[in-house]
C-alpha positions as MATLAB code, in Angstrom:
seq = 'MLYYRCAKAYCLCEFERFLHALTLVEPRLGPYLQDVGCERWSRAHSGGYRYNIMTTNISECINAILVKERELPITAFAEEMRSLVQRWHYERRTEADKCKMKLTPSAEALLAEQYQLSLRMHLHPACEILYTVFDGDKNDVVDLQARMCSCRQFQLDQFPCAHAMIVIQHMRGDVYDFCSDYYLSEHWKATYAGVVYPLPHQAD';
ca = [
       0.592   15.244   -4.222;
       2.419   18.168   -4.529;
      -0.586   20.119   -5.066;
      -2.281   19.514   -2.054;
       1.128   19.854    0.037;
       1.725   23.107   -1.202;
      -2.803   23.926   -0.196;
      -2.215   22.722    3.188;
       1.635   24.283    4.155;
       1.191   26.454    7.188;
       4.207   28.552    6.568;
       5.093   30.929    3.324;
       8.370   29.201    3.207;
       7.262   25.581    2.601;
       4.221   26.798    0.842;
       6.988   28.868   -1.730;
       8.883   25.731   -1.565;
       6.207   23.472   -3.176;
       4.700   25.954   -5.332;
       8.303   25.661   -6.871;
       8.208   22.158   -7.152;
       4.761   22.063   -8.266;
       5.494   24.294  -11.188;
       8.532   22.839  -11.825;
       6.366   19.661  -13.126;
       4.022   21.633  -14.383;
       5.323   25.133  -15.536;
       1.299   26.320  -16.187;
       0.459   25.523  -13.695;
       2.073   28.328  -10.660;
       1.017   31.043  -12.951;
      -2.475   29.752  -12.516;
      -2.996   28.880   -9.154;
      -1.441   32.834   -7.827;
      -3.882   34.247  -10.481;
      -6.688   32.196   -8.530;
      -6.344   34.054   -5.572;
      -3.420   32.074   -3.190;
      -5.908   33.388   -0.011;
      -8.373   30.891   -1.901;
      -6.673   27.290   -1.478;
      -3.755   27.900    0.316;
      -3.320   27.320    4.318;
      -0.507   29.695    4.294;
      -2.356   32.752    3.059;
      -5.694   32.158    4.625;
      -6.577   35.572    6.931;
      -8.532   33.604    9.518;
      -8.778   30.013   11.574;
      -9.187   27.408    9.690;
      -9.873   24.780   12.125;
      -8.051   22.309   10.323;
     -10.608   22.381    7.445;
      -9.589   22.900    4.067;
     -13.031   23.382    2.424;
     -16.029   25.884    3.118;
     -17.933   25.137    0.095;
     -20.436   22.745    0.719;
     -22.799   23.733   -1.976;
     -20.129   21.536   -4.038;
     -19.948   18.682   -1.962;
     -24.024   18.839   -2.136;
     -23.976   19.219   -5.940;
     -21.679   15.671   -6.287;
     -24.413   14.083   -4.379;
     -27.630   15.635   -5.985;
     -26.613   14.801   -9.782;
     -29.202   12.804  -10.657;
     -31.915   14.469   -8.241;
     -31.337   18.306  -10.191;
     -33.563   16.552  -13.239;
     -36.605   16.071  -10.424;
     -39.224   18.877  -10.536;
     -38.863   21.491   -8.044;
     -40.806   20.374   -5.275;
     -39.687   16.645   -5.411;
     -35.799   18.390   -5.558;
     -36.814   19.754   -2.163;
     -38.753   17.097   -1.063;
     -34.873   14.495   -1.959;
     -32.618   17.679   -0.161;
     -34.729   17.698    2.821;
     -34.396   14.036    3.536;
     -30.496   13.645    2.558;
     -30.251   16.651    5.529;
     -31.960   14.463    7.928;
     -30.765   11.211    7.432;
     -27.143   12.851    7.553;
     -28.393   14.928   10.649;
     -29.281   11.832   12.471;
     -26.705    9.285   11.696;
     -24.412   12.493   12.885;
     -26.943   12.914   16.276;
     -25.975    9.543   16.632;
     -22.394    8.925   16.142;
     -22.006   12.695   18.452;
     -23.788   11.569   21.470;
     -21.423    8.115   21.647;
     -18.875    9.950   21.913;
     -17.799    9.828   25.840;
     -14.420   11.557   25.101;
     -13.732   15.316   26.293;
     -12.856   15.843   21.837;
     -14.289   14.560   19.278;
     -13.047   11.558   17.845;
     -11.206   12.860   15.178;
      -9.465   15.642   17.509;
      -8.759   13.443   19.829;
      -6.627   11.338   17.822;
      -5.099   14.629   16.322;
      -4.003   15.350   19.964;
      -2.792   11.846   20.361;
      -0.638   12.144   16.908;
       0.626   15.472   18.061;
       2.070   13.962   21.496;
       3.677   10.889   20.190;
       5.684   14.247   17.524;
       6.369   16.073   20.709;
       8.558   13.059   21.881;
      11.094   12.934   19.849;
      11.876   16.952   20.687;
      13.546   18.799   23.411;
      13.268   22.499   24.401;
      14.996   25.687   25.970;
      13.208   27.986   28.259;
      13.365   31.850   27.418;
      10.810   32.540   30.018;
       7.684   31.065   31.607;
       6.028   31.773   28.153;
       8.669   31.110   25.687;
      10.142   28.248   24.093;
      12.428   27.331   21.455;
      11.342   24.086   20.650;
      14.233   21.456   18.965;
      13.234   18.621   16.369;
      16.027   17.341   14.795;
      17.868   20.346   12.663;
      14.530   22.544   12.720;
      13.481   25.028   15.864;
      10.593   26.609   15.974;
       9.503   29.235   18.848;
       6.054   28.780   20.827;
       4.396   31.567   22.990;
       2.099   29.498   25.284;
       0.551   32.995   26.527;
      -0.474   33.891   22.694;
      -1.118   30.672   21.525;
       0.819   31.008   18.649;
       4.499   28.537   17.822;
       6.381   30.097   14.598;
       5.018   26.699   12.542;
       1.636   28.679   12.296;
       0.016   25.959   12.690;
      -1.397   26.303   16.493;
      -2.866   29.412   15.766;
      -4.677   28.483   12.338;
      -6.051   25.297   13.543;
      -6.222   26.547   17.047;
      -5.308   22.982   18.277;
      -1.767   22.551   19.934;
       0.350   21.259   17.963;
       3.292   19.231   18.874;
       6.105   22.041   19.442;
       3.231   23.299   21.602;
       2.361   19.403   23.240;
       5.654   19.486   24.597;
       5.936   22.854   26.211;
       2.143   22.378   27.748;
       3.567   18.558   29.094;
       6.852   20.656   30.232;
       5.083   23.019   32.623;
       1.786   20.480   33.405;
      -0.547   22.293   31.774;
      -3.517   20.759   30.881;
      -3.575   20.094   27.004;
      -7.533   20.868   27.002;
      -7.401   24.067   27.768;
      -5.175   24.772   24.381;
      -8.349   23.946   22.259;
     -10.526   25.745   20.855;
     -13.805   24.821   22.418;
     -15.099   24.207   18.540;
     -13.722   20.984   19.053;
     -15.267   20.073   21.971;
     -17.595   16.416   21.891;
     -20.442   18.694   23.778;
     -19.834   21.660   20.971;
     -20.296   18.599   18.256;
     -23.574   17.320   20.360;
     -24.617   20.791   20.323;
     -24.387   20.889   16.673;
     -26.982   17.753   15.722;
     -29.288   19.024   18.862;
     -32.467   19.723   16.416;
     -33.938   17.814   15.123;
     -34.846   18.025   10.889;
     -38.648   17.082   11.196;
     -40.332   14.802    8.469;
     -43.317   15.917    5.709;
     -46.593   13.921    5.123;
     -47.140   13.356    1.246;
     -48.362   16.262   -0.612;
     -51.465   14.834   -0.904;
     -52.128   14.592    2.857;
];
């Protein structure tokens, strides 16, 4: 649990706090994770946009599924892989085609979650685009024009955090305008618009 909190922390201060707690539980783990390179597993050290995705290693995901198939001859293995991708592609295209919302279902759910969190907050404007947002005894600064928040969630995920959400609501803006196009359902549908074609038996 501490490792996941450490990996998913947006701010360096949160990362350091969880890493310190992790090291207290297992003293060897902290130095090991730092030697691996924090930018390889920590969201706070990420050098680019993450879009709320914590892994880019698709090969490891597929390897875990194709354990038995790896023992097959290469042509049979290739056919198993093609068949798997065809099935995945069809299932995801079918699911995407059913979506009638502006964003993907998971993004819409996240948007609703951020809205609920924003209800307990209040804000103080510094100017038309710069606001201090208070959440209990914590406060963060939102720059709506730059699409940045001091919590770093807004810019790393390219998606409104709860602090940005209350500012957008205050300005009567359209929250969808502040979501990256990558979250749009039309882009989800376009990803699976193609077809992975079946192949006849090799004897044919």
